Tab-separated table of C-alpha atoms in Angstrom:
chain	number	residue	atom	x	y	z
A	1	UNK	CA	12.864	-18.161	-1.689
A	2	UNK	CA	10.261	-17.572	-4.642
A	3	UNK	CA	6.816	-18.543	-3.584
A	4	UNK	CA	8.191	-19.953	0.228
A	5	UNK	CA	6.078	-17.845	3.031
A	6	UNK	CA	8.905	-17.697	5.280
A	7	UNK	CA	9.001	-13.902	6.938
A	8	UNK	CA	4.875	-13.431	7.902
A	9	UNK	CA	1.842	-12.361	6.170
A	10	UNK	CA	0.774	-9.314	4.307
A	11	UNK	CA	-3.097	-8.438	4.304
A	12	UNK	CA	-4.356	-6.288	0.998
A	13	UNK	CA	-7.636	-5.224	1.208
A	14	UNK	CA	-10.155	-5.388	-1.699
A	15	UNK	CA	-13.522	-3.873	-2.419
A	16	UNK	CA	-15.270	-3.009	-5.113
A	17	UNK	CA	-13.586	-0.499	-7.854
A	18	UNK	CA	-10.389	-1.968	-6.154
A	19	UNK	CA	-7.682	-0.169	-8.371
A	20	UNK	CA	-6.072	-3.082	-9.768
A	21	UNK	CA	-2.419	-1.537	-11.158
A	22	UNK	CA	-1.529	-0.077	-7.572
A	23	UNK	CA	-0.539	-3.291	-6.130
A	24	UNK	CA	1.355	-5.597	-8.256
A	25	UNK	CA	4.885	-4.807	-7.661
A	26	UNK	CA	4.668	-4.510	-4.268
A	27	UNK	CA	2.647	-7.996	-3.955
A	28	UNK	CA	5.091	-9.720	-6.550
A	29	UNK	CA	8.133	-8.971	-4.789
A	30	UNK	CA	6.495	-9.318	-1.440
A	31	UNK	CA	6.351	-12.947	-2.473
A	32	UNK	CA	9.440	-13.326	-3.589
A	33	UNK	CA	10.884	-11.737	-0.759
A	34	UNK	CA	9.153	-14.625	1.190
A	35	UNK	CA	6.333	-12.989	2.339
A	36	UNK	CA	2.513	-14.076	1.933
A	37	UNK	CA	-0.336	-11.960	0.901
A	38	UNK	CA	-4.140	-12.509	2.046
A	39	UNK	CA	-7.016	-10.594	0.536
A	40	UNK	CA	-9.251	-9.112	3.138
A	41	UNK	CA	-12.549	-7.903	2.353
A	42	UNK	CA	-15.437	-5.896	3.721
A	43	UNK	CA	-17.225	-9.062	4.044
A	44	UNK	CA	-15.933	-12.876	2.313
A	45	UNK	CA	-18.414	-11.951	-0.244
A	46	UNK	CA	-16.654	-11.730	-4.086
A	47	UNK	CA	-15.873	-7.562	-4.934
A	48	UNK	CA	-14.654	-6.713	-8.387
A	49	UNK	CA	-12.152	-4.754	-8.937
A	50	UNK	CA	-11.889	-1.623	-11.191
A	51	UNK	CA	-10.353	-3.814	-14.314
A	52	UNK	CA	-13.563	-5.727	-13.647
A	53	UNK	CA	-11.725	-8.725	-11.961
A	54	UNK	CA	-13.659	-10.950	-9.104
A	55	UNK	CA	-11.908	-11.560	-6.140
A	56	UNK	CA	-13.045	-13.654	-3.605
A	57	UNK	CA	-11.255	-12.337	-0.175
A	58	UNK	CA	-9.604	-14.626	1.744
A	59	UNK	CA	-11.094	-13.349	5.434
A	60	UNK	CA	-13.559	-10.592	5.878
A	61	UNK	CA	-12.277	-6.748	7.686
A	62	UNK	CA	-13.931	-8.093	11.233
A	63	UNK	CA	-11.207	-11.306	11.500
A	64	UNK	CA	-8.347	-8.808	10.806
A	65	UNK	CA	-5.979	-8.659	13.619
A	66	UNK	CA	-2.902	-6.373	13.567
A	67	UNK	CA	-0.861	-9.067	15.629
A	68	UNK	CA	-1.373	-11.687	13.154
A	69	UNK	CA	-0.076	-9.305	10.491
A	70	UNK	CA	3.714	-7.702	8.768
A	71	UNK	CA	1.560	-4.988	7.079
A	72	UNK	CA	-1.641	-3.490	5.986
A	73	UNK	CA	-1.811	-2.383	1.864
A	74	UNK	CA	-4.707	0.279	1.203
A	75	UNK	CA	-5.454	0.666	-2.345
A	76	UNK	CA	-7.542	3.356	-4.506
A	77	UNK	CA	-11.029	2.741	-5.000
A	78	UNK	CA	-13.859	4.978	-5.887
A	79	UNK	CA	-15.207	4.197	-3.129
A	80	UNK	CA	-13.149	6.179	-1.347
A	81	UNK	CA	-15.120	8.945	-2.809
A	82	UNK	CA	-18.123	8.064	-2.912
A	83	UNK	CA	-19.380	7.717	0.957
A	84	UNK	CA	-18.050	5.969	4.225
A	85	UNK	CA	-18.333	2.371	2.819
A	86	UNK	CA	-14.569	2.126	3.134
A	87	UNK	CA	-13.888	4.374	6.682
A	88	UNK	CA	-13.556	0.695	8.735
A	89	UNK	CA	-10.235	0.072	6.717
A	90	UNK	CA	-9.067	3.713	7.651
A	91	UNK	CA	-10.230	2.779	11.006
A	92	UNK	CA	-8.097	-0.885	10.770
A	93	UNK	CA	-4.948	1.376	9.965
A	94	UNK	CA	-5.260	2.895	12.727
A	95	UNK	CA	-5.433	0.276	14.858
A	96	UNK	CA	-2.455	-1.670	12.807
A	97	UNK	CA	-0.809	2.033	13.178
A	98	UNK	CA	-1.057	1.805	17.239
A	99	UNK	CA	0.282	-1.647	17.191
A	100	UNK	CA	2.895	-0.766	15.551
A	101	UNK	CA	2.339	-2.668	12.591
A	102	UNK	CA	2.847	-0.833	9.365
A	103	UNK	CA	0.187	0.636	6.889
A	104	UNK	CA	0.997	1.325	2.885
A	105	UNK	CA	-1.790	3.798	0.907
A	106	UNK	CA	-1.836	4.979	-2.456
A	107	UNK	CA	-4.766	7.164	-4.304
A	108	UNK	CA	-8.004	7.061	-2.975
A	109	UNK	CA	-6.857	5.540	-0.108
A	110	UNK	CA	-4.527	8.114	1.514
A	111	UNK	CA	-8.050	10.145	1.876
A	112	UNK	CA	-9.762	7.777	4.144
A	113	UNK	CA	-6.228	7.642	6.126
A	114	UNK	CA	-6.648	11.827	5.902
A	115	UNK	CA	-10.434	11.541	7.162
A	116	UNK	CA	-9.382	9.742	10.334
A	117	UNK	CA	-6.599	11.706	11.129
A	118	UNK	CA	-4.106	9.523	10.487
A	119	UNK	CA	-2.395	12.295	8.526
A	120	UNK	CA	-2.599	15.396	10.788
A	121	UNK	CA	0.894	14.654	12.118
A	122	UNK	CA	3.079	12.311	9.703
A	123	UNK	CA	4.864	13.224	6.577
A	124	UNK	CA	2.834	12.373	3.513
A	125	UNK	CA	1.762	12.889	-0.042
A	126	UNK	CA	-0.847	11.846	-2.183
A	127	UNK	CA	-2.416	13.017	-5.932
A	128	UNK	CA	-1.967	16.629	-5.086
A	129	UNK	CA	-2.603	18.560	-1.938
A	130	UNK	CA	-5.446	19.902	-2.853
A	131	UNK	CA	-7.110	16.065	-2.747
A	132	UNK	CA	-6.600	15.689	0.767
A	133	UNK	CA	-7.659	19.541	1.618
A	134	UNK	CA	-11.030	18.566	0.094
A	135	UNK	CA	-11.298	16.044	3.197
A	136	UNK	CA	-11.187	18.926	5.851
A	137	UNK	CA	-7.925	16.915	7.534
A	138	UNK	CA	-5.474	19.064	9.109
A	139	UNK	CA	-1.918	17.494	7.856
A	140	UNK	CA	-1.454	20.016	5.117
A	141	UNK	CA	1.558	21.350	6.881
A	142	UNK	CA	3.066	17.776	6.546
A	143	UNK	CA	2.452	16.967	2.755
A	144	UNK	CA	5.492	16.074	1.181
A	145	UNK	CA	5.908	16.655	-2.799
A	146	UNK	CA	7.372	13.298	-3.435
A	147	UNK	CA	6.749	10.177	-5.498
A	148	UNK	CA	6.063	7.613	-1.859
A	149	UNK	CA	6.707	8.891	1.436
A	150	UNK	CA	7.193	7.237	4.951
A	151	UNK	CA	7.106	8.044	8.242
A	152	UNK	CA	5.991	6.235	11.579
A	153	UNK	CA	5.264	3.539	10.096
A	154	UNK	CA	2.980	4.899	7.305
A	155	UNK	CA	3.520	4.553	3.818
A	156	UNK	CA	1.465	7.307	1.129
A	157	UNK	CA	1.549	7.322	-2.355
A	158	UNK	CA	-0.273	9.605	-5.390
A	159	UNK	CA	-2.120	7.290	-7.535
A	160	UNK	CA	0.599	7.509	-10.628
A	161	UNK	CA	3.549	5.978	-8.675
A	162	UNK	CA	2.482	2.055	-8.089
A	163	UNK	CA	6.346	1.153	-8.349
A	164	UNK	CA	7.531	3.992	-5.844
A	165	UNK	CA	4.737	2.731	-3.403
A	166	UNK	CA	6.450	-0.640	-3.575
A	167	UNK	CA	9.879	0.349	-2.881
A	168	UNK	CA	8.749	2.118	0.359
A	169	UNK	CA	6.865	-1.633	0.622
A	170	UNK	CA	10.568	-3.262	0.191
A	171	UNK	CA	11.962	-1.074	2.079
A	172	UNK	CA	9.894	-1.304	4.929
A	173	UNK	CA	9.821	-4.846	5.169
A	174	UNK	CA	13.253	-5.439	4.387
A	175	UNK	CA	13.244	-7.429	1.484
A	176	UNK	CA	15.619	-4.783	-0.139
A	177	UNK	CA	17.728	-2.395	0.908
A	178	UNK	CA	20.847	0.212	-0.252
A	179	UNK	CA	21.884	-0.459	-3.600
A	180	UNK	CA	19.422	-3.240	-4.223
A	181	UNK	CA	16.519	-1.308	-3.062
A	182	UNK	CA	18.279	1.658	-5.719
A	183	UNK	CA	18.408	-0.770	-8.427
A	184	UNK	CA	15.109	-2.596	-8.335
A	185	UNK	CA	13.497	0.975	-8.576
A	186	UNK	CA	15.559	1.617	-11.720
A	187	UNK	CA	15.387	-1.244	-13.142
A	188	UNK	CA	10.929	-0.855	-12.782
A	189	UNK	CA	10.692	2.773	-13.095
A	190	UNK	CA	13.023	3.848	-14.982
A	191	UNK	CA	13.474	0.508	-17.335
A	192	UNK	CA	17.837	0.970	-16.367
A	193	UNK	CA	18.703	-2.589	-17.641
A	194	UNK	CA	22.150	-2.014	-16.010
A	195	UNK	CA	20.311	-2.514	-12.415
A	196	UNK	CA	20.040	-6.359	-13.514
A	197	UNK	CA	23.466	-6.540	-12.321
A	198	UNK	CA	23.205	-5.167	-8.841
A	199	UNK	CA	19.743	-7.341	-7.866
A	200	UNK	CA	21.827	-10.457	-9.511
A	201	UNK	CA	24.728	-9.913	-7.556
C-alpha cells in the first residue's frame, strides 16, 4: 500500500518557523498506511520552515473543510509565541474538533489549542505545565504527565516526543494497532530491533 492514497486525506499545516522534526514519522507512516497528506497554509504563498526549508502549501487555511478531511496535524512554530498570526488554525481545530474530525498538536501548538479553550476540558500534556499556565487557559486540572496523550478526539504532545505524537497519529487512524502499534514505537523510540519481527509479521 506504500505511496497508494487509499483511506482519505491528512491536512498539515505550515507557516513560517514550521518545526520541521515534529512531523515526519507521523507523515511517513501516514503514507504508508495509505493515507495522503496536503500542506495547508495561512495563505498559498511559500513559508519556510524552522530548518529553513520552503514549502509551497498545497491550499490556503480559508479552503480547509473538516468534511473533506481524516485529520488536522498542528505543529510548533514560534509563531505560536510570538502574537495571534497562528489563532485561525486553533480556531480550524475547533471546528475539525466539532465535526468530529480529529486534531494532533505538539509544542507550540498545544498553546494556541490552550488559548481557545480547546484544553479546558480534555486530557492533555504539552512541554511542561507551566507552558500552557502562561496562556491563562483553564485545563490545568486535566494535564497529563505523559509522552502523547488523547482524548475526544485530540491528540497533544511536548515538543521532545515527535515519535510518541505519531503513534497516537497511528493509532488514531488505524493504521496500527496492539502489538504492531507496541512495536513500531520500539522499534523508533527505543531503536528495539526485535520489533522488526512483529511489524513484518
Amino acid at each position: 500500500m506504500t505511496g497508494t492514497t487509499t483511506r482519505g486525506t491528512v491536512h498539515l499545516a505550515v507557516y513560517d518557523t514550521f518545526a520541521d522534526w515534529e512531523t515526519g514519522h507521523a507523515t511517513a507512516w501516514l503514507s504508508r498506511g495509505g493515507y495522503g497528506t496536503r500542506t495547508v497554509g495561512p495563505t498559498t504563498a511559500p513559508v519556510t520552515t524552522m530548518g529553513g526549508m520552503r514549502v509551497v502549501p498545497d491550499l490556503a487555511l480559508a479552503d480547509l473543510n473538516p468534511a473533506d478531511s481524516a485529520l488536522l496535524i498542528l505543529t510548533g512554530a514560534d509563531l505560536w509565541e510570538t502574537g495571534d498570526d497562528l489563532a485561525p488554525f486553533a480556531t480550524a481545530a475547533r471546528r475539525f474538533l466539532g465535526a468530529g474530525v480529529p486534531v494532533a498538536a505538539i509544542c507550540g501548538a498545544t498553546a494556541g489549542l490552550a488559548r481557545e479553550g480547546l484544553l479546558d476540558d480534555r486530557a492533555h500534556t504539552s512541554a511542561v505545565p507551566g507552558y500552557l499556565a502562561a496562556t491563562g487557559y483553564r485545563g490545568g486540572a486535566h494535564y497529563v504527565e505523559a509522552d502523547a496523550v488523547t482524548d475526544g478526539g485530540l491528540i497533544t504532545a511536548g515538543p521532545t516526543e515527535p515519535v510518541a505524537f505519531a503513534r497516537e497519529v497511528l493509532a488514531q487512524l488505524g493504521v496500527y494497532e496492539g502489538e504492531k502499534l507496541d512495536a513500531w514505537y520500539r522499534l523508533f523510540h527505543h531503536s528495539d530491533a526485535a520489533a522488526y519481527a512483529v511489524l513484518d509479521s
